[in-house]
């Protein structure tokens, strides 16, 4: 046999996802301004309200793809973040009626399970940065009780992230079209978030 037998037949989906979204991640991180020493309660509230628009629009799409028998991620229902966002926003004086009046963001379509995995990558990845965000936010005027969204999973962040990665890899293994659908959707969602926070 010739050639490099150690070369994978398909690129690792997690590497593809990171490559295609890393620059947008950095831009988004900067645009959010959550790590600013001058972070105000109103800025923090505004970020959560906009985030809520994305999760509220997309979590029902993930419900359609990831619940029921044969789900590629059976613990999906316990990963929904809308209840956490609403909890934090309520503490900051924003109720569900006020949220319902906000403009809806444009979000990517979730046409198949692989696309749902792309959204999952973005939403679950946000819990990794969330740890750093909480650490800073609690040093500001924001009430610490209003950090349950960015503090999702607490000490379980690493374990939940590895399970999500495992599910994404399992669903896309050896399936180039699935890798592509997953990566295109993740990149589109980062693009939509960037557009939202550029305003
Ligand atoms: C101030 C805001 C943010 C900071 C400081 C931040 C920071 C980080 C850090 C440090 C990691 C790597 C963690 C690790 O490897 O253990 C990470 C990963 C990630 N973050 Fe963020 N993040 C922020 C916002 C966001 C947002 C809003 C999203 C999406 C909604 C997001 C999506 C992701 C994703 C998908 C990953 C996984 C990257 C990969 O390894 O493939 N982040 N973030």
JSON list of C-alpha atoms and ligand atoms in Angstrom, two decimals:
[
{"chain": "A", "resi": 1, "resn": "UNK", "atom": "CA", "xyz": [0.00, 0.00, 0.00]},
{"chain": "A", "resi": 2, "resn": "UNK", "atom": "CA", "xyz": [1.20, 3.47, -0.86]},
{"chain": "A", "resi": 3, "resn": "UNK", "atom": "CA", "xyz": [0.16, 6.81, 0.50]},
{"chain": "A", "resi": 4, "resn": "UNK", "atom": "CA", "xyz": [-0.33, 8.09, 4.00]},
{"chain": "A", "resi": 5, "resn": "UNK", "atom": "CA", "xyz": [-2.49, 5.51, 5.72]},
{"chain": "A", "resi": 6, "resn": "UNK", "atom": "CA", "xyz": [-2.86, 7.80, 8.73]},
{"chain": "A", "resi": 7, "resn": "UNK", "atom": "CA", "xyz": [-4.68, 10.47, 6.67]},
{"chain": "A", "resi": 8, "resn": "UNK", "atom": "CA", "xyz": [-8.40, 10.44, 7.53]},
{"chain": "A", "resi": 9, "resn": "UNK", "atom": "CA", "xyz": [-10.77, 9.65, 4.66]},
{"chain": "A", "resi": 10, "resn": "UNK", "atom": "CA", "xyz": [-12.89, 12.60, 5.74]},
{"chain": "A", "resi": 11, "resn": "UNK", "atom": "CA", "xyz": [-11.85, 15.72, 7.59]},
{"chain": "A", "resi": 12, "resn": "UNK", "atom": "CA", "xyz": [-12.94, 15.80, 11.22]},
{"chain": "A", "resi": 13, "resn": "UNK", "atom": "CA", "xyz": [-16.26, 17.63, 11.35]},
{"chain": "A", "resi": 14, "resn": "UNK", "atom": "CA", "xyz": [-15.26, 19.49, 14.52]},
{"chain": "A", "resi": 15, "resn": "UNK", "atom": "CA", "xyz": [-12.14, 20.82, 12.80]},
{"chain": "A", "resi": 16, "resn": "UNK", "atom": "CA", "xyz": [-14.22, 21.91, 9.80]},
{"chain": "A", "resi": 17, "resn": "UNK", "atom": "CA", "xyz": [-16.72, 23.67, 12.06]},
{"chain": "A", "resi": 18, "resn": "UNK", "atom": "CA", "xyz": [-14.01, 25.51, 13.93]},
{"chain": "A", "resi": 19, "resn": "UNK", "atom": "CA", "xyz": [-12.16, 26.53, 10.75]},
{"chain": "A", "resi": 20, "resn": "UNK", "atom": "CA", "xyz": [-15.29, 27.86, 9.09]},
{"chain": "A", "resi": 21, "resn": "UNK", "atom": "CA", "xyz": [-16.46, 29.85, 12.10]},
{"chain": "A", "resi": 22, "resn": "UNK", "atom": "CA", "xyz": [-13.33, 30.90, 14.02]},
{"chain": "A", "resi": 23, "resn": "UNK", "atom": "CA", "xyz": [-13.01, 34.35, 12.48]},
{"chain": "A", "resi": 24, "resn": "UNK", "atom": "CA", "xyz": [-16.71, 35.09, 12.90]},
{"chain": "A", "resi": 25, "resn": "UNK", "atom": "CA", "xyz": [-16.43, 33.89, 16.51]},
{"chain": "A", "resi": 26, "resn": "UNK", "atom": "CA", "xyz": [-13.70, 36.40, 17.25]},
{"chain": "A", "resi": 27, "resn": "UNK", "atom": "CA", "xyz": [-15.66, 39.23, 15.62]},
{"chain": "A", "resi": 28, "resn": "UNK", "atom": "CA", "xyz": [-18.81, 38.29, 17.52]},
{"chain": "A", "resi": 29, "resn": "UNK", "atom": "CA", "xyz": [-16.95, 38.03, 20.80]},
{"chain": "A", "resi": 30, "resn": "UNK", "atom": "CA", "xyz": [-15.64, 41.57, 20.27]},
{"chain": "A", "resi": 31, "resn": "UNK", "atom": "CA", "xyz": [-18.99, 42.96, 19.11]},
{"chain": "A", "resi": 32, "resn": "UNK", "atom": "CA", "xyz": [-20.78, 41.64, 22.21]},
{"chain": "A", "resi": 33, "resn": "UNK", "atom": "CA", "xyz": [-18.52, 43.72, 24.49]},
{"chain": "A", "resi": 34, "resn": "UNK", "atom": "CA", "xyz": [-19.48, 41.52, 27.41]},
{"chain": "A", "resi": 35, "resn": "UNK", "atom": "CA", "xyz": [-15.97, 41.45, 28.83]},
{"chain": "A", "resi": 36, "resn": "UNK", "atom": "CA", "xyz": [-15.76, 45.23, 28.99]},
{"chain": "A", "resi": 37, "resn": "UNK", "atom": "CA", "xyz": [-14.86, 46.57, 32.42]},
{"chain": "A", "resi": 38, "resn": "UNK", "atom": "CA", "xyz": [-17.64, 49.13, 31.86]},
{"chain": "A", "resi": 39, "resn": "UNK", "atom": "CA", "xyz": [-20.33, 46.55, 31.09]},
{"chain": "A", "resi": 40, "resn": "UNK", "atom": "CA", "xyz": [-23.66, 48.10, 32.11]},
{"chain": "A", "resi": 41, "resn": "UNK", "atom": "CA", "xyz": [-26.81, 46.30, 33.18]},
{"chain": "A", "resi": 42, "resn": "UNK", "atom": "CA", "xyz": [-28.63, 47.76, 30.18]},
{"chain": "A", "resi": 43, "resn": "UNK", "atom": "CA", "xyz": [-26.00, 46.49, 27.74]},
{"chain": "A", "resi": 44, "resn": "UNK", "atom": "CA", "xyz": [-26.08, 43.03, 29.31]},
{"chain": "A", "resi": 45, "resn": "UNK", "atom": "CA", "xyz": [-29.91, 43.03, 29.16]},
{"chain": "A", "resi": 46, "resn": "UNK", "atom": "CA", "xyz": [-29.82, 44.11, 25.51]},
{"chain": "A", "resi": 47, "resn": "UNK", "atom": "CA", "xyz": [-27.42, 41.27, 24.61]},
{"chain": "A", "resi": 48, "resn": "UNK", "atom": "CA", "xyz": [-29.65, 38.71, 26.35]},
{"chain": "A", "resi": 49, "resn": "UNK", "atom": "CA", "xyz": [-32.77, 40.06, 24.60]},
{"chain": "A", "resi": 50, "resn": "UNK", "atom": "CA", "xyz": [-31.14, 39.70, 21.20]},
{"chain": "A", "resi": 51, "resn": "UNK", "atom": "CA", "xyz": [-29.78, 36.25, 22.06]},
{"chain": "A", "resi": 52, "resn": "UNK", "atom": "CA", "xyz": [-33.26, 35.25, 23.16]},
{"chain": "A", "resi": 53, "resn": "UNK", "atom": "CA", "xyz": [-34.56, 36.08, 19.67]},
{"chain": "A", "resi": 54, "resn": "UNK", "atom": "CA", "xyz": [-32.16, 33.56, 18.12]},
{"chain": "A", "resi": 55, "resn": "UNK", "atom": "CA", "xyz": [-32.74, 30.76, 20.61]},
{"chain": "A", "resi": 56, "resn": "UNK", "atom": "CA", "xyz": [-36.50, 31.29, 20.61]},
{"chain": "A", "resi": 57, "resn": "UNK", "atom": "CA", "xyz": [-36.60, 31.09, 16.81]},
{"chain": "A", "resi": 58, "resn": "UNK", "atom": "CA", "xyz": [-34.30, 28.07, 16.49]},
{"chain": "A", "resi": 59, "resn": "UNK", "atom": "CA", "xyz": [-34.97, 25.81, 19.47]},
{"chain": "A", "resi": 60, "resn": "UNK", "atom": "CA", "xyz": [-38.39, 24.76, 18.08]},
{"chain": "A", "resi": 61, "resn": "UNK", "atom": "CA", "xyz": [-36.59, 23.82, 14.84]},
{"chain": "A", "resi": 62, "resn": "UNK", "atom": "CA", "xyz": [-34.18, 21.68, 16.87]},
{"chain": "A", "resi": 63, "resn": "UNK", "atom": "CA", "xyz": [-37.15, 20.13, 18.67]},
{"chain": "A", "resi": 64, "resn": "UNK", "atom": "CA", "xyz": [-38.43, 18.98, 15.28]},
{"chain": "A", "resi": 65, "resn": "UNK", "atom": "CA", "xyz": [-35.12, 17.34, 14.37]},
{"chain": "A", "resi": 66, "resn": "UNK", "atom": "CA", "xyz": [-33.76, 16.10, 17.68]},
{"chain": "A", "resi": 67, "resn": "UNK", "atom": "CA", "xyz": [-36.66, 14.75, 19.73]},
{"chain": "A", "resi": 68, "resn": "UNK", "atom": "CA", "xyz": [-38.41, 11.41, 19.62]},
{"chain": "A", "resi": 69, "resn": "UNK", "atom": "CA", "xyz": [-37.29, 7.83, 19.04]},
{"chain": "A", "resi": 70, "resn": "UNK", "atom": "CA", "xyz": [-33.99, 7.59, 17.21]},
{"chain": "A", "resi": 71, "resn": "UNK", "atom": "CA", "xyz": [-32.86, 11.08, 18.17]},
{"chain": "A", "resi": 72, "resn": "UNK", "atom": "CA", "xyz": [-29.14, 11.54, 17.53]},
{"chain": "A", "resi": 73, "resn": "UNK", "atom": "CA", "xyz": [-29.04, 13.52, 20.79]},
{"chain": "A", "resi": 74, "resn": "UNK", "atom": "CA", "xyz": [-31.51, 12.03, 23.27]},
{"chain": "A", "resi": 75, "resn": "UNK", "atom": "CA", "xyz": [-30.72, 14.61, 25.97]},
{"chain": "A", "resi": 76, "resn": "UNK", "atom": "CA", "xyz": [-31.60, 17.53, 23.66]},
{"chain": "A", "resi": 77, "resn": "UNK", "atom": "CA", "xyz": [-34.67, 18.64, 25.69]},
{"chain": "A", "resi": 78, "resn": "UNK", "atom": "CA", "xyz": [-32.45, 19.29, 28.72]},
{"chain": "A", "resi": 79, "resn": "UNK", "atom": "CA", "xyz": [-30.25, 21.57, 26.61]},
{"chain": "A", "resi": 80, "resn": "UNK", "atom": "CA", "xyz": [-32.88, 24.19, 25.75]},
{"chain": "A", "resi": 81, "resn": "UNK", "atom": "CA", "xyz": [-31.69, 27.64, 26.82]},
{"chain": "A", "resi": 82, "resn": "UNK", "atom": "CA", "xyz": [-34.85, 29.72, 26.30]},
{"chain": "A", "resi": 83, "resn": "UNK", "atom": "CA", "xyz": [-36.05, 29.05, 29.89]},
{"chain": "A", "resi": 84, "resn": "UNK", "atom": "CA", "xyz": [-32.68, 30.28, 31.22]},
{"chain": "A", "resi": 85, "resn": "UNK", "atom": "CA", "xyz": [-32.75, 33.38, 29.03]},
{"chain": "A", "resi": 86, "resn": "UNK", "atom": "CA", "xyz": [-36.30, 34.18, 30.17]},
{"chain": "A", "resi": 87, "resn": "UNK", "atom": "CA", "xyz": [-35.33, 33.65, 33.80]},
{"chain": "A", "resi": 88, "resn": "UNK", "atom": "CA", "xyz": [-32.38, 36.04, 33.55]},
{"chain": "A", "resi": 89, "resn": "UNK", "atom": "CA", "xyz": [-34.40, 38.61, 31.60]},
{"chain": "A", "resi": 90, "resn": "UNK", "atom": "CA", "xyz": [-37.26, 38.49, 34.12]},
{"chain": "A", "resi": 91, "resn": "UNK", "atom": "CA", "xyz": [-34.77, 39.36, 36.87]},
{"chain": "A", "resi": 92, "resn": "UNK", "atom": "CA", "xyz": [-33.61, 42.27, 34.72]},
{"chain": "A", "resi": 93, "resn": "UNK", "atom": "CA", "xyz": [-37.19, 43.55, 34.33]},
{"chain": "A", "resi": 94, "resn": "UNK", "atom": "CA", "xyz": [-38.07, 42.10, 30.91]},
{"chain": "A", "resi": 95, "resn": "UNK", "atom": "CA", "xyz": [-41.11, 39.83, 30.84]},
{"chain": "A", "resi": 96, "resn": "UNK", "atom": "CA", "xyz": [-42.35, 37.49, 28.12]},
{"chain": "A", "resi": 97, "resn": "UNK", "atom": "CA", "xyz": [-44.90, 40.03, 26.86]},
{"chain": "A", "resi": 98, "resn": "UNK", "atom": "CA", "xyz": [-42.09, 42.52, 26.23]},
{"chain": "A", "resi": 99, "resn": "UNK", "atom": "CA", "xyz": [-39.99, 39.84, 24.49]},
{"chain": "A", "resi": 100, "resn": "UNK", "atom": "CA", "xyz": [-42.88, 38.99, 22.19]},
{"chain": "A", "resi": 101, "resn": "UNK", "atom": "CA", "xyz": [-42.93, 42.55, 20.83]},
{"chain": "A", "resi": 102, "resn": "UNK", "atom": "CA", "xyz": [-39.27, 42.48, 19.67]},
{"chain": "A", "resi": 103, "resn": "UNK", "atom": "CA", "xyz": [-38.37, 42.08, 15.99]},
{"chain": "A", "resi": 104, "resn": "UNK", "atom": "CA", "xyz": [-37.49, 38.50, 15.07]},
{"chain": "A", "resi": 105, "resn": "UNK", "atom": "CA", "xyz": [-33.95, 37.94, 13.77]},
{"chain": "A", "resi": 106, "resn": "UNK", "atom": "CA", "xyz": [-33.39, 36.26, 10.41]},
{"chain": "A", "resi": 107, "resn": "UNK", "atom": "CA", "xyz": [-32.10, 32.77, 11.12]},
{"chain": "A", "resi": 108, "resn": "UNK", "atom": "CA", "xyz": [-30.84, 29.97, 8.87]},
{"chain": "A", "resi": 109, "resn": "UNK", "atom": "CA", "xyz": [-33.27, 27.24, 7.80]},
{"chain": "A", "resi": 110, "resn": "UNK", "atom": "CA", "xyz": [-32.88, 23.90, 9.57]},
{"chain": "A", "resi": 111, "resn": "UNK", "atom": "CA", "xyz": [-33.69, 21.58, 6.70]},
{"chain": "A", "resi": 112, "resn": "UNK", "atom": "CA", "xyz": [-32.22, 18.36, 8.04]},
{"chain": "A", "resi": 113, "resn": "UNK", "atom": "CA", "xyz": [-30.66, 16.79, 11.15]},
{"chain": "A", "resi": 114, "resn": "UNK", "atom": "CA", "xyz": [-27.18, 17.80, 10.00]},
{"chain": "A", "resi": 115, "resn": "UNK", "atom": "CA", "xyz": [-28.28, 21.45, 9.88]},
{"chain": "A", "resi": 116, "resn": "UNK", "atom": "CA", "xyz": [-29.70, 21.03, 13.39]},
{"chain": "A", "resi": 117, "resn": "UNK", "atom": "CA", "xyz": [-26.27, 19.78, 14.43]},
{"chain": "A", "resi": 118, "resn": "UNK", "atom": "CA", "xyz": [-24.75, 22.97, 13.02]},
{"chain": "A", "resi": 119, "resn": "UNK", "atom": "CA", "xyz": [-27.07, 25.09, 15.17]},
{"chain": "A", "resi": 120, "resn": "UNK", "atom": "CA", "xyz": [-26.31, 22.85, 18.12]},
{"chain": "A", "resi": 121, "resn": "UNK", "atom": "CA", "xyz": [-22.58, 23.42, 17.63]},
{"chain": "A", "resi": 122, "resn": "UNK", "atom": "CA", "xyz": [-23.04, 27.19, 17.85]},
{"chain": "A", "resi": 123, "resn": "UNK", "atom": "CA", "xyz": [-25.45, 27.15, 20.80]},
{"chain": "A", "resi": 124, "resn": "UNK", "atom": "CA", "xyz": [-23.55, 24.55, 22.81]},
{"chain": "A", "resi": 125, "resn": "UNK", "atom": "CA", "xyz": [-20.20, 26.16, 22.02]},
{"chain": "A", "resi": 126, "resn": "UNK", "atom": "CA", "xyz": [-21.53, 29.35, 23.57]},
{"chain": "A", "resi": 127, "resn": "UNK", "atom": "CA", "xyz": [-21.55, 27.59, 26.95]},
{"chain": "A", "resi": 128, "resn": "UNK", "atom": "CA", "xyz": [-17.74, 27.33, 26.75]},
{"chain": "A", "resi": 129, "resn": "UNK", "atom": "CA", "xyz": [-17.28, 31.08, 26.47]},
{"chain": "A", "resi": 130, "resn": "UNK", "atom": "CA", "xyz": [-20.12, 31.46, 28.96]},
{"chain": "A", "resi": 131, "resn": "UNK", "atom": "CA", "xyz": [-17.84, 30.41, 31.81]},
{"chain": "A", "resi": 132, "resn": "UNK", "atom": "CA", "xyz": [-15.52, 33.36, 31.16]},
{"chain": "A", "resi": 133, "resn": "UNK", "atom": "CA", "xyz": [-18.43, 35.72, 30.67]},
{"chain": "A", "resi": 134, "resn": "UNK", "atom": "CA", "xyz": [-20.02, 34.81, 34.02]},
{"chain": "A", "resi": 135, "resn": "UNK", "atom": "CA", "xyz": [-16.73, 35.24, 35.82]},
{"chain": "A", "resi": 136, "resn": "UNK", "atom": "CA", "xyz": [-16.55, 38.81, 34.54]},
{"chain": "A", "resi": 137, "resn": "UNK", "atom": "CA", "xyz": [-20.24, 39.73, 34.70]},
{"chain": "A", "resi": 138, "resn": "UNK", "atom": "CA", "xyz": [-20.44, 38.95, 38.43]},
{"chain": "A", "resi": 139, "resn": "UNK", "atom": "CA", "xyz": [-17.82, 41.65, 39.03]},
{"chain": "A", "resi": 140, "resn": "UNK", "atom": "CA", "xyz": [-20.13, 44.28, 37.46]},
{"chain": "A", "resi": 141, "resn": "UNK", "atom": "CA", "xyz": [-23.49, 45.78, 38.54]},
{"chain": "A", "resi": 142, "resn": "UNK", "atom": "CA", "xyz": [-25.38, 42.87, 36.92]},
{"chain": "A", "resi": 143, "resn": "UNK", "atom": "CA", "xyz": [-27.15, 40.76, 39.58]},
{"chain": "A", "resi": 144, "resn": "UNK", "atom": "CA", "xyz": [-25.28, 37.40, 39.75]},
{"chain": "A", "resi": 145, "resn": "UNK", "atom": "CA", "xyz": [-28.64, 35.57, 39.77]},
{"chain": "A", "resi": 146, "resn": "UNK", "atom": "CA", "xyz": [-29.20, 36.83, 36.21]},
{"chain": "A", "resi": 147, "resn": "UNK", "atom": "CA", "xyz": [-26.34, 34.74, 34.76]},
{"chain": "A", "resi": 148, "resn": "UNK", "atom": "CA", "xyz": [-28.03, 31.35, 34.41]},
{"chain": "A", "resi": 149, "resn": "UNK", "atom": "CA", "xyz": [-27.89, 31.47, 30.58]},
{"chain": "A", "resi": 150, "resn": "UNK", "atom": "CA", "xyz": [-24.16, 32.09, 30.33]},
{"chain": "A", "resi": 151, "resn": "UNK", "atom": "CA", "xyz": [-23.65, 29.80, 33.33]},
{"chain": "A", "resi": 152, "resn": "UNK", "atom": "CA", "xyz": [-25.49, 26.91, 31.61]},
{"chain": "A", "resi": 153, "resn": "UNK", "atom": "CA", "xyz": [-24.52, 23.47, 32.96]},
{"chain": "A", "resi": 154, "resn": "UNK", "atom": "CA", "xyz": [-22.27, 24.81, 35.73]},
{"chain": "A", "resi": 155, "resn": "UNK", "atom": "CA", "xyz": [-19.53, 22.27, 36.43]},
{"chain": "A", "resi": 156, "resn": "UNK", "atom": "CA", "xyz": [-20.96, 19.98, 33.76]},
{"chain": "A", "resi": 157, "resn": "UNK", "atom": "CA", "xyz": [-19.96, 22.21, 30.82]},
{"chain": "A", "resi": 158, "resn": "UNK", "atom": "CA", "xyz": [-17.08, 19.98, 29.76]},
{"chain": "A", "resi": 159, "resn": "UNK", "atom": "CA", "xyz": [-19.11, 16.79, 29.96]},
{"chain": "A", "resi": 160, "resn": "UNK", "atom": "CA", "xyz": [-22.10, 18.26, 28.07]},
{"chain": "A", "resi": 161, "resn": "UNK", "atom": "CA", "xyz": [-19.79, 19.69, 25.37]},
{"chain": "A", "resi": 162, "resn": "UNK", "atom": "CA", "xyz": [-18.09, 16.33, 24.84]},
{"chain": "A", "resi": 163, "resn": "UNK", "atom": "CA", "xyz": [-21.47, 14.62, 24.51]},
{"chain": "A", "resi": 164, "resn": "UNK", "atom": "CA", "xyz": [-22.59, 17.23, 21.96]},
{"chain": "A", "resi": 165, "resn": "UNK", "atom": "CA", "xyz": [-19.35, 16.80, 20.00]},
{"chain": "A", "resi": 166, "resn": "UNK", "atom": "CA", "xyz": [-19.81, 13.05, 20.05]},
{"chain": "A", "resi": 167, "resn": "UNK", "atom": "CA", "xyz": [-23.36, 13.37, 18.65]},
{"chain": "A", "resi": 168, "resn": "UNK", "atom": "CA", "xyz": [-22.22, 15.77, 15.90]},
{"chain": "A", "resi": 169, "resn": "UNK", "atom": "CA", "xyz": [-19.38, 13.43, 14.92]},
{"chain": "A", "resi": 170, "resn": "UNK", "atom": "CA", "xyz": [-21.59, 10.33, 15.00]},
{"chain": "A", "resi": 171, "resn": "UNK", "atom": "CA", "xyz": [-24.25, 11.90, 12.77]},
{"chain": "A", "resi": 172, "resn": "UNK", "atom": "CA", "xyz": [-21.82, 13.17, 10.16]},
{"chain": "A", "resi": 173, "resn": "UNK", "atom": "CA", "xyz": [-19.24, 10.33, 10.17]},
{"chain": "A", "resi": 174, "resn": "UNK", "atom": "CA", "xyz": [-18.27, 9.40, 6.62]},
{"chain": "A", "resi": 175, "resn": "UNK", "atom": "CA", "xyz": [-21.07, 11.58, 5.19]},
{"chain": "A", "resi": 176, "resn": "UNK", "atom": "CA", "xyz": [-19.57, 14.52, 3.29]},
{"chain": "A", "resi": 177, "resn": "UNK", "atom": "CA", "xyz": [-23.00, 16.04, 2.52]},
{"chain": "A", "resi": 178, "resn": "UNK", "atom": "CA", "xyz": [-23.91, 16.04, 6.21]},
{"chain": "A", "resi": 179, "resn": "UNK", "atom": "CA", "xyz": [-20.60, 17.65, 7.17]},
{"chain": "A", "resi": 180, "resn": "UNK", "atom": "CA", "xyz": [-21.32, 20.34, 4.60]},
{"chain": "A", "resi": 181, "resn": "UNK", "atom": "CA", "xyz": [-24.90, 20.98, 5.74]},
{"chain": "A", "resi": 182, "resn": "UNK", "atom": "CA", "xyz": [-23.72, 21.17, 9.35]},
{"chain": "A", "resi": 183, "resn": "UNK", "atom": "CA", "xyz": [-20.86, 23.58, 8.57]},
{"chain": "A", "resi": 184, "resn": "UNK", "atom": "CA", "xyz": [-22.88, 25.79, 6.21]},
{"chain": "A", "resi": 185, "resn": "UNK", "atom": "CA", "xyz": [-25.62, 26.16, 8.82]},
{"chain": "A", "resi": 186, "resn": "UNK", "atom": "CA", "xyz": [-23.18, 26.91, 11.66]},
{"chain": "A", "resi": 187, "resn": "UNK", "atom": "CA", "xyz": [-21.43, 29.55, 9.53]},
{"chain": "A", "resi": 188, "resn": "UNK", "atom": "CA", "xyz": [-24.76, 31.08, 8.51]},
{"chain": "A", "resi": 189, "resn": "UNK", "atom": "CA", "xyz": [-25.86, 31.29, 12.14]},
{"chain": "A", "resi": 190, "resn": "UNK", "atom": "CA", "xyz": [-22.60, 32.99, 13.14]},
{"chain": "A", "resi": 191, "resn": "UNK", "atom": "CA", "xyz": [-23.17, 35.37, 10.23]},
{"chain": "A", "resi": 192, "resn": "UNK", "atom": "CA", "xyz": [-26.69, 36.17, 11.44]},
{"chain": "A", "resi": 193, "resn": "UNK", "atom": "CA", "xyz": [-25.44, 36.75, 15.00]},
{"chain": "A", "resi": 194, "resn": "UNK", "atom": "CA", "xyz": [-22.69, 39.01, 13.74]},
{"chain": "A", "resi": 195, "resn": "UNK", "atom": "CA", "xyz": [-25.19, 41.01, 11.70]},
{"chain": "A", "resi": 196, "resn": "UNK", "atom": "CA", "xyz": [-27.43, 41.37, 14.75]},
{"chain": "A", "resi": 197, "resn": "UNK", "atom": "CA", "xyz": [-24.66, 42.59, 17.03]},
{"chain": "A", "resi": 198, "resn": "UNK", "atom": "CA", "xyz": [-23.09, 44.87, 14.44]},
{"chain": "A", "resi": 199, "resn": "UNK", "atom": "CA", "xyz": [-26.16, 47.09, 14.78]},
{"chain": "B", "resi": 1, "resn": "LIG", "atom": "C1", "xyz": [-17.65, 37.44, 25.00]},
{"chain": "B", "resi": 1, "resn": "LIG", "atom": "C2", "xyz": [-18.15, 36.41, 24.35]},
{"chain": "B", "resi": 1, "resn": "LIG", "atom": "C3", "xyz": [-17.46, 35.09, 24.18]},
{"chain": "B", "resi": 1, "resn": "LIG", "atom": "C4", "xyz": [-16.26, 34.65, 24.64]},
{"chain": "B", "resi": 1, "resn": "LIG", "atom": "C5", "xyz": [-15.28, 35.37, 25.53]},
{"chain": "B", "resi": 1, "resn": "LIG", "atom": "C6", "xyz": [-16.07, 33.32, 24.14]},
{"chain": "B", "resi": 1, "resn": "LIG", "atom": "C7", "xyz": [-14.99, 32.53, 24.40]},
{"chain": "B", "resi": 1, "resn": "LIG", "atom": "C8", "xyz": [-14.82, 31.24, 24.00]},
{"chain": "B", "resi": 1, "resn": "LIG", "atom": "C9", "xyz": [-13.74, 30.38, 24.39]},
{"chain": "B", "resi": 1, "resn": "LIG", "atom": "C10", "xyz": [-12.63, 30.76, 25.37]},
{"chain": "B", "resi": 1, "resn": "LIG", "atom": "C11", "xyz": [-13.93, 29.20, 23.76]},
{"chain": "B", "resi": 1, "resn": "LIG", "atom": "C12", "xyz": [-13.02, 27.97, 23.84]},
{"chain": "B", "resi": 1, "resn": "LIG", "atom": "C13", "xyz": [-13.33, 27.22, 25.11]},
{"chain": "B", "resi": 1, "resn": "LIG", "atom": "C14", "xyz": [-12.61, 25.91, 25.24]},
{"chain": "B", "resi": 1, "resn": "LIG", "atom": "O1", "xyz": [-12.03, 25.42, 24.25]},
{"chain": "B", "resi": 1, "resn": "LIG", "atom": "O2", "xyz": [-12.67, 25.34, 26.34]},
{"chain": "B", "resi": 1, "resn": "LIG", "atom": "C15", "xyz": [-15.11, 29.30, 22.96]},
{"chain": "B", "resi": 1, "resn": "LIG", "atom": "C16", "xyz": [-15.59, 28.34, 22.16]},
{"chain": "B", "resi": 1, "resn": "LIG", "atom": "C17", "xyz": [-16.73, 28.46, 21.41]},
{"chain": "B", "resi": 1, "resn": "LIG", "atom": "N1", "xyz": [-17.62, 29.50, 21.42]},
{"chain": "B", "resi": 1, "resn": "LIG", "atom": "FE1", "xyz": [-17.35, 31.25, 22.33]},
{"chain": "B", "resi": 1, "resn": "LIG", "atom": "N2", "xyz": [-17.14, 32.96, 23.38]},
{"chain": "B", "resi": 1, "resn": "LIG", "atom": "C18", "xyz": [-18.01, 34.02, 23.39]},
{"chain": "B", "resi": 1, "resn": "LIG", "atom": "C19", "xyz": [-19.23, 34.08, 22.78]},
{"chain": "B", "resi": 1, "resn": "LIG", "atom": "C20", "xyz": [-19.76, 33.10, 22.00]},
{"chain": "B", "resi": 1, "resn": "LIG", "atom": "C21", "xyz": [-21.07, 33.14, 21.39]},
{"chain": "B", "resi": 1, "resn": "LIG", "atom": "C22", "xyz": [-22.09, 34.28, 21.57]},
{"chain": "B", "resi": 1, "resn": "LIG", "atom": "C23", "xyz": [-21.20, 32.00, 20.68]},
{"chain": "B", "resi": 1, "resn": "LIG", "atom": "C24", "xyz": [-22.36, 31.52, 19.87]},
{"chain": "B", "resi": 1, "resn": "LIG", "atom": "C25", "xyz": [-23.62, 31.89, 20.05]},
{"chain": "B", "resi": 1, "resn": "LIG", "atom": "C26", "xyz": [-19.98, 31.23, 20.84]},
{"chain": "B", "resi": 1, "resn": "LIG", "atom": "C27", "xyz": [-19.72, 30.02, 20.26]},
{"chain": "B", "resi": 1, "resn": "LIG", "atom": "C28", "xyz": [-18.61, 29.23, 20.51]},
{"chain": "B", "resi": 1, "resn": "LIG", "atom": "C29", "xyz": [-18.34, 27.96, 19.87]},
{"chain": "B", "resi": 1, "resn": "LIG", "atom": "C30", "xyz": [-19.19, 27.30, 18.79]},
{"chain": "B", "resi": 1, "resn": "LIG", "atom": "C31", "xyz": [-17.17, 27.48, 20.43]},
{"chain": "B", "resi": 1, "resn": "LIG", "atom": "C32", "xyz": [-16.49, 26.14, 20.12]},
{"chain": "B", "resi": 1, "resn": "LIG", "atom": "C33", "xyz": [-15.30, 26.36, 19.20]},
{"chain": "B", "resi": 1, "resn": "LIG", "atom": "C34", "xyz": [-14.65, 25.03, 18.88]},
{"chain": "B", "resi": 1, "resn": "LIG", "atom": "O3", "xyz": [-13.83, 24.59, 19.67]},
{"chain": "B", "resi": 1, "resn": "LIG", "atom": "O4", "xyz": [-15.00, 24.43, 17.86]},
{"chain": "B", "resi": 1, "resn": "LIG", "atom": "N3", "xyz": [-19.13, 31.92, 21.66]},
{"chain": "B", "resi": 1, "resn": "LIG", "atom": "N4", "xyz": [-15.64, 30.57, 23.13]}
]
